[in-house]
XYZ file of C-alpha atoms in Angstrom:
708
model
C -18.982 -9.672 -14.090
C -18.185 -8.991 -17.760
C -19.182 -11.877 -19.990
C -15.738 -11.862 -21.590
C -14.347 -13.085 -18.282
C -16.442 -16.223 -18.098
C -14.058 -18.575 -19.915
C -11.206 -17.536 -17.620
C -12.861 -18.797 -14.464
C -12.249 -22.421 -15.290
C -15.987 -23.098 -15.184
C -16.831 -26.797 -15.701
C -16.841 -27.698 -19.366
C -15.331 -24.398 -20.534
C -12.364 -24.116 -22.937
C -9.664 -23.427 -20.302
C -9.968 -26.948 -18.929
C -9.693 -28.454 -22.378
C -6.776 -26.208 -23.317
C -4.888 -27.374 -20.252
C -5.770 -31.003 -20.994
C -4.512 -31.085 -24.553
C -1.388 -29.041 -23.960
C 0.696 -31.970 -22.765
C -0.387 -34.473 -25.459
C -0.092 -32.703 -28.793
C 0.840 -34.777 -31.861
C 4.219 -34.453 -33.520
C 2.811 -32.170 -36.237
C 1.692 -29.742 -33.586
C 5.175 -29.802 -32.066
C 6.663 -28.862 -35.434
C 4.105 -26.068 -35.635
C 5.103 -24.861 -32.174
C 8.793 -24.824 -33.094
C 7.995 -22.918 -36.257
C 6.049 -20.402 -34.215
C 9.016 -19.954 -31.899
C 11.270 -19.284 -34.852
C 8.774 -16.858 -36.319
C 8.461 -15.004 -33.045
C 12.211 -14.759 -32.741
C 12.556 -13.519 -36.294
C 9.664 -11.078 -36.233
C 11.055 -7.639 -35.502
C 9.365 -5.502 -32.862
C 8.398 -1.941 -33.661
C 11.160 0.123 -32.070
C 11.771 3.797 -32.681
C 13.707 4.457 -35.868
C 16.449 6.219 -33.931
C 18.066 5.931 -30.539
C 15.272 6.655 -28.004
C 17.575 9.054 -26.170
C 17.695 11.287 -29.246
C 13.962 12.035 -29.219
C 12.985 11.494 -25.603
C 10.702 14.165 -24.152
C 11.031 14.971 -20.439
C 8.742 13.755 -17.677
C 8.894 15.097 -14.119
C 8.794 12.417 -11.416
C 8.149 13.211 -7.743
C 8.995 10.786 -4.935
C 8.317 11.471 -1.261
C 9.891 8.977 1.137
C 8.061 10.593 4.042
C 4.640 9.555 2.760
C 4.151 5.865 3.406
C 1.634 3.784 1.465
C 2.120 0.580 3.452
C 4.481 -2.357 3.746
C 4.806 -5.024 1.071
C 3.297 -8.178 2.589
C 4.816 -11.658 2.276
C 1.633 -12.567 0.402
C 1.783 -9.556 -1.941
C 2.768 -11.167 -5.254
C 0.616 -14.158 -6.165
C -0.664 -16.297 -9.041
C -3.534 -18.702 -9.730
C -3.106 -22.405 -10.456
C -5.879 -24.556 -11.932
C -6.739 -28.261 -11.798
C -6.905 -28.586 -15.582
C -3.230 -27.576 -15.832
C -1.092 -30.676 -16.312
C 2.029 -28.464 -16.123
C 1.082 -26.889 -12.789
C 3.830 -28.678 -10.895
C 6.564 -28.813 -13.541
C 9.909 -28.082 -11.830
C 10.515 -25.449 -14.516
C 7.298 -23.673 -13.499
C 8.247 -23.733 -9.843
C 11.630 -22.201 -10.690
C 10.116 -19.472 -12.855
C 7.616 -18.474 -10.170
C 10.331 -18.397 -7.521
C 12.468 -16.152 -9.756
C 9.491 -13.810 -10.144
C 9.145 -13.460 -6.373
C 5.761 -15.192 -6.231
C 4.766 -15.513 -2.575
C 1.251 -16.973 -2.979
C -0.209 -19.694 -5.203
C -4.021 -19.892 -5.326
C -5.677 -23.313 -5.696
C -7.641 -25.142 -7.131
C -8.489 -22.560 -9.830
C -11.269 -19.997 -10.009
C -14.708 -21.531 -10.379
C -13.237 -24.996 -9.974
C -13.023 -24.056 -6.306
C -16.808 -24.484 -6.086
C -16.883 -27.973 -7.632
C -13.637 -29.423 -6.218
C -13.698 -32.152 -3.572
C -10.232 -32.429 -2.143
C -10.622 -35.852 -0.491
C -11.064 -37.764 -3.761
C -9.477 -35.045 -5.944
C -12.560 -34.747 -8.137
C -14.361 -31.856 -9.830
C -17.639 -33.219 -11.257
C -18.370 -31.511 -14.559
C -14.804 -30.352 -15.088
C -11.512 -31.860 -16.192
C -8.848 -32.661 -13.572
C -5.331 -33.103 -14.966
C -2.987 -35.742 -13.571
C -0.382 -34.579 -11.099
C -2.510 -31.796 -9.604
C -3.521 -33.225 -6.206
C -3.397 -30.968 -3.167
C -0.254 -32.651 -1.875
C 1.466 -32.323 -5.261
C 0.452 -28.667 -5.383
C 1.813 -28.107 -1.876
C 5.095 -29.718 -2.934
C 5.512 -26.998 -5.553
C 4.432 -24.284 -3.115
C 7.109 -25.341 -0.664
C 9.748 -25.765 -3.354
C 9.157 -22.171 -4.465
C 9.241 -20.820 -0.901
C 5.641 -19.676 -1.364
C 2.359 -20.179 0.516
C -1.124 -21.294 -0.583
C -4.364 -19.360 -0.975
C -7.049 -22.064 -0.882
C -10.636 -21.834 -2.121
C -12.896 -23.869 0.170
C -15.763 -25.388 -1.812
C -18.881 -23.340 -1.063
C -20.897 -24.143 -4.188
C -21.106 -27.938 -3.874
C -19.307 -28.516 -0.585
C -20.015 -28.062 3.110
C -18.482 -26.548 6.246
C -17.565 -30.046 7.386
C -15.676 -30.784 4.146
C -13.796 -27.502 4.472
C -12.959 -28.168 8.129
C -11.622 -31.607 7.215
C -9.406 -29.966 4.591
C -8.008 -27.574 7.204
C -7.374 -30.536 9.514
C -5.569 -32.484 6.809
C -3.534 -29.497 5.616
C -2.473 -28.019 8.935
C -2.787 -30.795 11.525
C -2.083 -33.989 9.613
C 0.418 -32.619 7.086
C 1.659 -29.514 8.886
C 1.462 -27.295 5.785
C 0.515 -24.191 7.748
C -2.009 -23.064 5.109
C -3.041 -19.634 6.347
C -5.477 -18.130 3.821
C -8.851 -19.773 3.047
C -11.486 -18.241 0.770
C -15.111 -19.314 1.180
C -16.037 -19.930 -2.433
C -15.059 -18.154 -5.624
C -17.326 -15.655 -7.457
C -20.504 -16.772 -5.688
C -22.430 -13.692 -6.836
C -22.280 -15.376 -10.255
C -24.622 -18.160 -9.110
C -27.622 -16.828 -11.071
C -29.136 -14.719 -8.301
C -28.586 -11.574 -10.382
C -29.386 -13.210 -13.721
C -25.987 -14.350 -15.006
C -24.845 -17.710 -13.703
C -21.452 -19.345 -14.166
C -20.603 -20.343 -10.598
C -21.780 -23.706 -9.231
C -24.042 -23.246 -6.202
C -26.280 -26.069 -4.974
C -27.882 -24.011 -2.201
C -31.622 -23.557 -2.841
C -31.269 -19.983 -1.590
C -28.635 -18.214 -3.697
C -28.974 -14.787 -2.064
C -26.169 -12.811 -0.421
C -27.814 -13.287 2.985
C -27.591 -17.076 2.557
C -23.949 -16.788 1.515
C -23.249 -14.653 4.599
C -24.998 -17.177 6.864
C -22.885 -19.973 5.435
C -19.645 -17.980 5.691
C -20.242 -17.856 9.441
C -20.843 -21.624 9.511
C -17.688 -22.306 7.484
C -15.628 -19.990 9.675
C -16.828 -21.640 12.892
C -16.106 -25.145 11.626
C -12.721 -24.325 10.097
C -11.416 -22.210 12.970
C -12.472 -24.889 15.451
C -9.778 -27.020 13.804
C -7.136 -24.283 13.475
C -7.948 -20.900 15.031
C -4.882 -19.306 13.397
C -6.192 -19.507 9.821
C -7.532 -16.450 7.983
C -11.035 -16.622 6.482
C -11.959 -14.590 3.393
C -15.447 -13.667 2.120
C -16.318 -12.896 -1.493
C -17.345 -9.318 -2.356
C -18.188 -7.647 -5.644
C -15.785 -5.009 -6.947
C -17.343 -1.522 -6.633
C -18.368 -0.247 -10.054
C -18.266 -3.723 -11.633
C -21.284 -5.971 -12.136
C -23.243 -6.805 -9.983
C -22.217 -4.009 -7.615
C -25.176 -1.863 -6.565
C -27.823 -4.299 -7.810
C -30.485 -5.405 -5.329
C -31.609 -8.934 -6.146
C -35.074 -10.476 -5.775
C -36.390 -10.245 -2.176
C -33.141 -8.562 -1.043
C -33.005 -5.358 0.974
C -29.503 -4.343 -0.174
C -26.833 -5.255 -2.715
C -24.296 -8.056 -2.279
C -21.545 -6.216 -0.398
C -23.753 -4.441 2.119
C -25.741 -7.608 2.806
C -22.674 -9.811 3.267
C -20.583 -7.364 5.285
C -23.432 -6.475 7.633
C -23.386 -10.131 8.767
C -19.765 -11.265 8.522
C -17.663 -8.161 9.343
C -17.292 -9.363 12.924
C -15.858 -12.721 11.832
C -13.875 -12.603 8.588
C -10.174 -11.809 8.276
C -10.112 -10.555 4.699
C -12.406 -9.510 1.863
C -11.984 -10.854 -1.669
C -12.423 -8.894 -4.902
C -11.536 -9.589 -8.548
C -10.665 -7.195 -11.377
C -10.917 -7.689 -15.148
C -11.119 -4.100 -16.472
C -11.336 -5.099 -20.129
C -11.522 -2.679 -23.043
C -11.076 -2.991 -26.774
C -7.287 -3.334 -26.410
C -4.715 -4.014 -23.721
C -3.788 -0.317 -23.901
C -7.340 0.601 -22.908
C -7.187 -1.858 -20.014
C -3.869 -0.336 -18.963
C -5.531 3.075 -18.771
C -8.326 1.609 -16.628
C -5.880 0.860 -13.826
C -6.696 4.421 -12.748
C -10.128 3.184 -11.567
C -8.601 0.766 -9.072
C -7.702 3.166 -6.213
C -11.294 4.429 -5.979
C -12.693 0.908 -6.134
C -10.421 -0.342 -3.359
C -11.045 2.730 -1.227
C -14.787 2.058 -1.462
C -14.253 -1.551 -0.338
C -12.420 -0.177 2.699
C -15.219 2.328 3.382
C -17.737 -0.504 3.321
C -15.613 -2.583 5.700
C -15.208 0.448 7.989
C -18.961 0.945 8.052
C -19.760 -2.558 9.261
C -16.607 -3.617 11.123
C -16.065 -0.432 13.148
C -13.001 -0.703 15.379
C -12.324 -4.174 13.975
C -11.870 -2.808 10.440
C -8.077 -2.610 10.681
C -7.990 -6.390 11.259
C -9.715 -7.115 7.939
C -7.463 -7.169 4.880
C -8.361 -6.966 1.191
C -7.136 -9.538 -1.327
C -7.345 -9.152 -5.117
C -7.281 -12.882 -5.804
C -7.903 -12.661 -9.563
C -6.692 -9.987 -11.945
C -6.002 -9.803 -15.677
C -6.781 -7.254 -18.359
C -9.092 -9.727 -20.157
C -7.861 -8.558 -23.588
C -4.664 -9.165 -25.656
C -3.430 -11.016 -22.627
C 0.013 -12.191 -23.762
C 0.971 -8.798 -25.180
C 3.639 -6.347 -24.111
C 1.072 -3.735 -22.972
C -0.488 -6.424 -20.774
C 2.952 -6.920 -19.235
C 2.945 -3.222 -18.359
C -0.608 -3.664 -17.036
C 0.552 -6.468 -14.734
C 3.309 -4.421 -13.094
C 1.163 -1.276 -12.855
C -1.872 -3.088 -11.449
C 0.009 -5.087 -8.817
C 1.643 -1.969 -7.402
C -1.470 0.211 -7.682
C -3.474 -2.362 -5.730
C -0.800 -2.817 -3.075
C -0.392 0.949 -2.654
C -4.133 1.210 -2.056
C -4.487 -1.207 0.816
C -4.469 -4.698 -0.750
C -2.199 -7.279 0.893
C -2.348 -9.879 -1.896
C -2.695 -9.801 -5.721
C -3.017 -13.042 -7.743
C -2.667 -13.110 -11.537
C -5.173 -15.180 -13.488
C -3.463 -17.566 -14.245
C -0.232 -19.572 -14.755
C -1.380 -21.689 -17.736
C -4.662 -21.392 -19.593
C -4.687 -21.920 -23.366
C -4.929 -19.925 -26.631
C -8.284 -18.657 -27.862
C -7.614 -16.167 -30.696
C -4.533 -15.111 -32.648
C -3.701 -11.479 -33.398
C -0.613 -9.314 -33.658
C 0.146 -6.752 -30.939
C 3.299 -4.600 -31.055
C 4.899 -6.957 -33.562
C 4.298 -10.040 -31.372
C 1.830 -12.869 -31.852
C -0.803 -12.666 -29.127
C -2.870 -15.763 -28.350
C -5.411 -14.134 -26.024
C -4.305 -16.651 -23.412
C -4.842 -15.753 -19.758
C -1.693 -17.695 -18.816
C 1.611 -16.240 -17.698
C 3.346 -19.195 -19.352
C 2.673 -20.944 -22.642
C 0.568 -24.101 -22.522
C 1.839 -25.067 -25.978
C -1.629 -25.008 -27.546
C -2.630 -24.065 -31.071
C -5.357 -22.062 -32.797
C -5.752 -23.647 -36.194
C -2.248 -23.964 -37.620
C -0.767 -21.213 -35.414
C 0.834 -22.631 -32.290
C 2.243 -21.145 -29.149
C 5.940 -21.365 -28.287
C 7.186 -24.309 -26.245
C 5.368 -25.166 -23.024
C 6.333 -22.895 -20.093
C 7.754 -20.148 -22.302
C 7.012 -16.925 -20.405
C 4.708 -14.337 -21.919
C 5.122 -10.570 -21.364
C 2.969 -10.405 -18.181
C 5.366 -12.827 -16.499
C 8.191 -10.346 -16.970
C 5.935 -7.519 -15.827
C 5.502 -9.339 -12.513
C 9.158 -10.348 -12.362
C 10.117 -6.677 -12.760
C 8.608 -6.082 -9.325
C 11.481 -8.017 -7.736
C 13.769 -5.110 -8.680
C 11.376 -2.614 -7.071
C 10.721 -4.103 -3.654
C 10.404 -7.202 -1.541
C 8.250 -8.177 1.462
C 8.985 -5.906 4.403
C 9.886 -2.888 2.253
C 7.891 0.348 2.519
C 5.921 1.695 -0.428
C 6.114 5.494 -0.630
C 4.305 8.181 -2.610
C 5.300 8.893 -6.198
C 3.760 10.573 -9.221
C 4.573 11.949 -12.673
C 3.303 14.871 -14.735
C 2.443 12.563 -17.642
C -0.585 10.301 -18.059
C 1.635 8.098 -20.233
C 4.138 7.318 -17.468
C 3.204 5.597 -14.191
C 5.446 5.733 -11.133
C 5.795 3.461 -8.098
C 8.424 3.839 -5.384
C 9.688 1.652 -2.552
C 12.002 2.556 0.336
C 13.829 -0.692 0.910
C 14.820 -2.192 4.229
C 18.508 -1.883 3.265
C 18.125 1.912 2.951
C 18.082 2.110 -0.839
C 15.134 3.572 -2.700
C 13.737 2.169 -5.957
C 11.468 3.898 -8.453
C 9.620 1.957 -11.155
C 8.618 3.998 -14.208
C 6.246 2.449 -16.745
C 6.200 4.161 -20.136
C 2.847 3.233 -21.683
C 3.486 5.127 -24.919
C 4.187 2.660 -27.762
C 5.862 5.325 -29.922
C 7.778 7.832 -27.811
C 10.624 7.552 -25.339
C 10.678 9.817 -22.287
C 13.507 11.183 -20.140
C 12.705 10.959 -16.429
C 13.850 13.736 -14.122
C 13.296 12.392 -10.592
C 12.902 14.693 -7.607
C 13.178 13.217 -4.112
C 11.627 14.540 -0.897
C 12.517 13.035 2.476
C 15.457 11.223 0.897
C 18.836 12.369 -0.412
C 20.501 9.964 -2.850
C 24.254 9.752 -3.369
C 25.870 11.205 -6.458
C 26.925 7.759 -7.667
C 25.177 6.294 -10.692
C 21.946 4.463 -9.878
C 21.341 0.783 -10.575
C 18.908 0.473 -13.494
C 16.856 -2.531 -14.614
C 14.624 -2.577 -17.680
C 12.128 -4.734 -19.498
C 11.383 -3.336 -22.951
C 11.526 -4.137 -26.627
C 14.527 -6.257 -27.438
C 14.888 -7.515 -23.837
C 14.401 -11.244 -23.340
C 14.307 -10.864 -19.554
C 14.388 -8.192 -16.874
C 17.844 -6.815 -17.644
C 20.330 -4.585 -15.872
C 21.308 -1.685 -18.120
C 23.574 1.323 -17.800
C 22.197 4.478 -16.259
C 21.704 7.273 -18.785
C 24.812 9.431 -18.851
C 24.369 12.950 -17.527
C 21.235 12.128 -15.504
C 17.667 11.912 -16.650
C 17.017 8.210 -17.229
C 15.656 7.401 -20.695
C 12.444 5.358 -20.670
C 12.039 3.557 -24.009
C 8.550 3.181 -25.493
C 6.445 0.383 -23.949
C 8.945 -0.299 -21.173
C 9.326 -0.890 -17.442
C 12.404 0.815 -15.969
C 13.440 0.565 -12.322
C 16.013 2.994 -10.891
C 17.581 2.235 -7.492
C 19.561 4.851 -5.567
C 21.528 4.664 -2.315
C 21.155 7.141 0.588
C 23.605 10.014 0.951
C 23.791 9.710 4.728
C 23.121 7.078 7.349
C 19.466 6.502 8.044
C 17.923 7.020 11.456
C 18.552 4.178 13.870
C 14.869 4.245 14.790
C 12.398 1.571 13.899
C 9.031 2.444 12.399
C 6.194 3.632 14.655
C 3.250 1.248 14.887
C 0.237 1.735 12.659
C -1.809 4.691 13.959
C -5.419 4.253 15.063
C -8.126 6.774 15.833
C -9.282 6.900 19.441
C -11.750 9.767 18.968
C -13.170 11.572 15.928
C -15.727 14.373 15.682
C -16.610 16.935 13.046
C -13.367 18.958 13.301
C -10.821 16.996 15.359
C -9.350 13.515 15.522
C -7.142 11.901 18.145
C -4.726 9.272 16.874
C -2.413 6.947 18.787
C 0.355 4.519 17.876
C 2.997 2.314 19.459
C 6.627 3.324 19.833
C 9.241 1.867 17.463
C 10.608 -1.506 18.478
C 14.184 -0.196 18.454
C 15.909 3.167 18.959
C 14.763 6.094 21.062
C 12.393 8.653 19.598
C 12.480 12.170 21.007
C 9.492 13.349 18.975
C 6.762 12.101 16.690
C 5.355 13.949 13.693
C 1.968 13.302 12.087
C 1.775 14.124 8.376
C -1.224 14.190 6.079
C -0.790 12.866 2.560
C -1.598 15.378 -0.177
C -0.653 13.483 -3.320
C 3.119 13.195 -3.179
C 3.313 16.117 -0.769
C 2.901 15.957 2.989
C 1.454 18.480 5.421
C 2.542 18.429 9.071
C -0.602 18.241 11.204
C 0.812 17.688 14.694
C 3.926 16.897 16.745
C 4.029 14.987 20.005
C 6.499 13.702 22.560
C 4.087 10.902 23.469
C 2.479 8.206 21.335
C -0.718 10.125 20.633
C -1.764 13.449 19.128
C -4.931 15.411 18.478
C -5.411 16.855 15.005
C -7.365 20.126 14.920
C -9.265 22.280 12.400
C -10.315 19.456 10.097
C -13.270 20.194 7.796
C -16.531 18.389 8.690
C -17.225 15.226 6.700
C -13.731 15.151 5.209
C -11.407 12.201 4.614
C -7.734 12.249 5.624
C -4.781 9.864 5.250
C -1.921 10.268 7.732
C 1.443 8.711 8.595
C 3.442 8.947 11.805
C 7.235 9.381 11.690
C 9.620 9.282 14.632
C 12.547 11.685 14.960
C 15.731 10.776 16.861
C 18.042 12.992 18.916
C 20.126 13.779 15.814
C 17.052 15.066 13.989
C 16.767 12.137 11.590
C 13.332 10.821 10.674
C 12.307 7.176 10.673
C 10.444 5.514 7.847
C 6.741 6.376 7.798
C 4.243 4.218 9.632
C 1.483 2.326 7.891
C -1.076 4.843 6.612
C -4.343 5.549 8.431
C -7.375 6.881 6.573
C -10.275 8.303 8.569
C -13.193 10.677 8.041
C -14.485 13.410 10.292
C -18.194 13.421 11.080
C -20.839 15.852 9.899
C -21.668 18.583 12.430
C -24.149 17.409 15.068
C -25.724 20.813 15.742
C -26.283 22.128 12.199
C -29.480 23.934 11.229
C -29.978 21.629 8.220
C -30.237 17.883 7.662
C -29.601 16.001 4.406
C -30.525 12.403 3.685
C -28.855 10.756 0.667
C -30.229 7.399 -0.482
C -29.285 5.203 -3.451
C -32.574 3.647 -4.578
C -31.180 1.304 -7.225
C -28.027 0.638 -9.204
C -26.663 -1.420 -12.099
C -22.890 -1.235 -11.752
C -22.316 1.717 -14.081
C -25.290 3.846 -13.040
C -27.760 4.466 -10.243
C -30.861 6.335 -9.083
C -30.585 8.431 -5.905
C -32.926 10.511 -3.763
C -31.896 13.462 -1.599
C -34.099 14.950 1.111
C -33.297 18.395 2.556
C -34.714 19.503 5.920
C -34.500 22.804 7.766
C -34.060 21.877 11.446
C -33.162 25.418 12.561
C -35.452 27.987 14.150
C -35.729 30.376 11.177
C -37.601 29.631 7.932
C -35.711 29.203 4.656
C -37.174 30.792 1.524
C -35.089 29.728 -1.464
C -32.190 27.331 -1.160
C -29.071 25.997 -2.853
C -27.396 22.711 -2.007
C -23.782 21.920 -2.886
C -21.813 18.696 -2.578
C -18.758 17.048 -4.097
C -18.494 13.559 -5.568
C -15.849 11.434 -3.790
C -14.901 9.834 -7.149
C -14.069 11.521 -10.454
C -16.114 8.858 -12.263
C -19.436 9.975 -10.718
C -21.832 12.363 -12.442
C -25.491 13.418 -12.685
C -27.263 12.532 -15.945
C -30.802 13.801 -15.321
C -32.870 15.022 -12.383
C -36.373 15.918 -11.146
C -37.947 18.206 -8.519
C -34.842 20.452 -8.476
C -32.348 22.110 -10.818
C -29.151 20.042 -10.725
C -25.949 21.045 -12.519
C -22.408 19.737 -12.281
C -18.855 20.802 -13.045
C -16.172 18.182 -12.564
C -16.795 16.582 -9.179
C -18.865 19.542 -7.883
C -22.682 19.405 -7.911
C -24.887 22.489 -7.498
C -28.616 22.175 -6.789
C -31.280 24.894 -6.544
C -34.944 24.651 -5.643
C -37.542 24.492 -8.409
C -39.764 27.205 -6.968
C -42.464 24.861 -5.713
C -40.180 23.516 -2.964
C -38.306 26.744 -2.189
C -39.787 27.238 1.284
C -38.483 25.094 4.130
C -40.366 25.606 7.380
C -38.301 25.687 10.600
C -37.756 22.698 12.896
C -38.388 20.172 10.124
C -41.870 21.449 9.359
C -41.406 20.812 5.625
C -38.791 19.073 3.496
C -37.649 19.217 -0.123
C -37.071 15.929 -1.895
C -35.515 15.538 -5.329
C -33.911 12.745 -7.287
C -31.537 12.084 -10.118
C -30.073 9.428 -12.366
C -26.321 9.185 -11.918
C -23.491 7.470 -13.751
C -20.374 5.940 -12.221
C -17.232 4.770 -13.981
C -15.712 2.772 -11.139
C -16.788 3.029 -7.514
C -19.920 4.882 -6.424
C -19.206 6.155 -2.880
C -21.746 8.283 -1.011
C -20.964 12.028 -0.812
C -20.079 13.028 2.751
C -20.465 16.815 2.925
C -23.529 18.860 1.916
C -23.910 22.622 2.362
C -27.306 24.335 2.354
C -27.061 28.062 1.618
C -23.430 27.865 2.737
C -24.113 25.955 5.991
C -22.590 22.475 6.418
C -25.464 20.095 7.174
C -25.907 17.051 9.317
C -26.276 13.882 7.261
C -28.368 10.775 7.664
């Protein structure tokens, strides 16, 4: 965990608690200061382009493919964090603002406070608890907003019995129907790896002890209400302390925990604070998130097996961690929520609703208070005060913009642009319309978006356009750009919604596909028929960016996919076609990997010996298991992530180009005797910016090897 994140966790005695405490009781002078700040903010001009953005907008090509499904937006998709130090947590104004922003989950009782909070007497020893923040008062706001809770059961200073009693009170006594329960907050921050900010009274602070207790908590809590969902804390791949093996441990946190709890838990929990020198840098780091989340899924697949599809992933804390009230952080919020959801997360929770100012600076003509909150807490830094309590900051409007893109039950579909300054997200809505969100991250230049649709034909009528950009005080409906090609102002979020040209298929969506058999070159997948309509044929498509490749057709609810490369990863959707030739929406995506060949003449063992989040040491052993000797060898493999690279090596000549790695013997280990008579072992120091997945395919002198 980056040290800059520590104050945001609400750790006992840290500034966030005090900021929340003082926000509601500022003296009159501070109120005058706040009003003056509001006036100054209103008067301070932003930094718009000197001319109409449409006059200088450069083009950007946008591709949308409605036939490539990325998943369905869950009811729990859009969430926020509440904290016990926040005396404004349950203000009616707050509840209304969160409801307007489509918030479907509210997390409680607030980051690291979750590991010191005792719900029965509403106490958090060592931390400040604001009045009006009891569990029942919190649940009143949750219900008023039409939301649901995400509750942190106290692992650090609590017990399974205390957690089970909380479930009983919430769901049996009060009938709240609280579904999602996390076992602790960032427990890996308990000092086991050196840094310690999370309360943990267990004498053994290792991941194996946490895993043992997760099982105890799950048994006790599900004995009260078997319908609840239990979440276990994981580290985010590529972020501290991922890859680190602690004292007396045999593996890092994730592998230790998942090897024990994958048969029990219902979801895995990760947090993301990408940081950077500026909010713009953090916005660029959103590109790391797909690889990180894919690696979490790979780890779950490894230990859960067939049960993997029943385990969700929740991103229960996210913020850029820098220039947090700024306009670019508003863009970061929208981009990060959708990127996470498109990559298999069912829930994203912003950290947090109110927090408190820490440092004043100017970003894009606005005063930024470096406050993690979505809404102002009304605090001051010296003589500079925030606007009135509950005034929304830019990230609030970034999240609210998502309500114009999609709602729970809508299907996310593939989209991309040809510019690294413009992000795209697309949703095929349940009412048949299709919305595309375009985020222009360039603070200086407008762009003109030319959108191409595949698998969807929009009408010729003007689209509905919503925007949040400079000069907008809210997410605002604006006119579509005349003549086509929607203008995207600098630093803006623009959502374009089009209607279908023709009636959609009357078919429902096929059920999520599952693999029933996989080998080194084939995979058999099956699915359930749509709940309504009659399908005459099913088509299985592989996702290739925003393009799709037809792999198989079937008149039944299964198909075998042939000629797949060994050790390769594939993501597929199933679509149903009706008698009129119209295609349904795509199913949920399925990602699977083929195996390495079982009868190869070579064997490769890849082992990560140690890691430190951003780097690692690995050893590779090459064996000749064929009948003929090998005299001189080359080994080739490809990194699964663009952020992986080799820095130095020994016992072999290792070179890299992009994601490709080429290895040759060093002369002394050139001869490999047949049938495993001799082996060649070499090692290297690697770097990883983001996740560090294991390579899956190795070729020795052009032959694809078995792996171990």
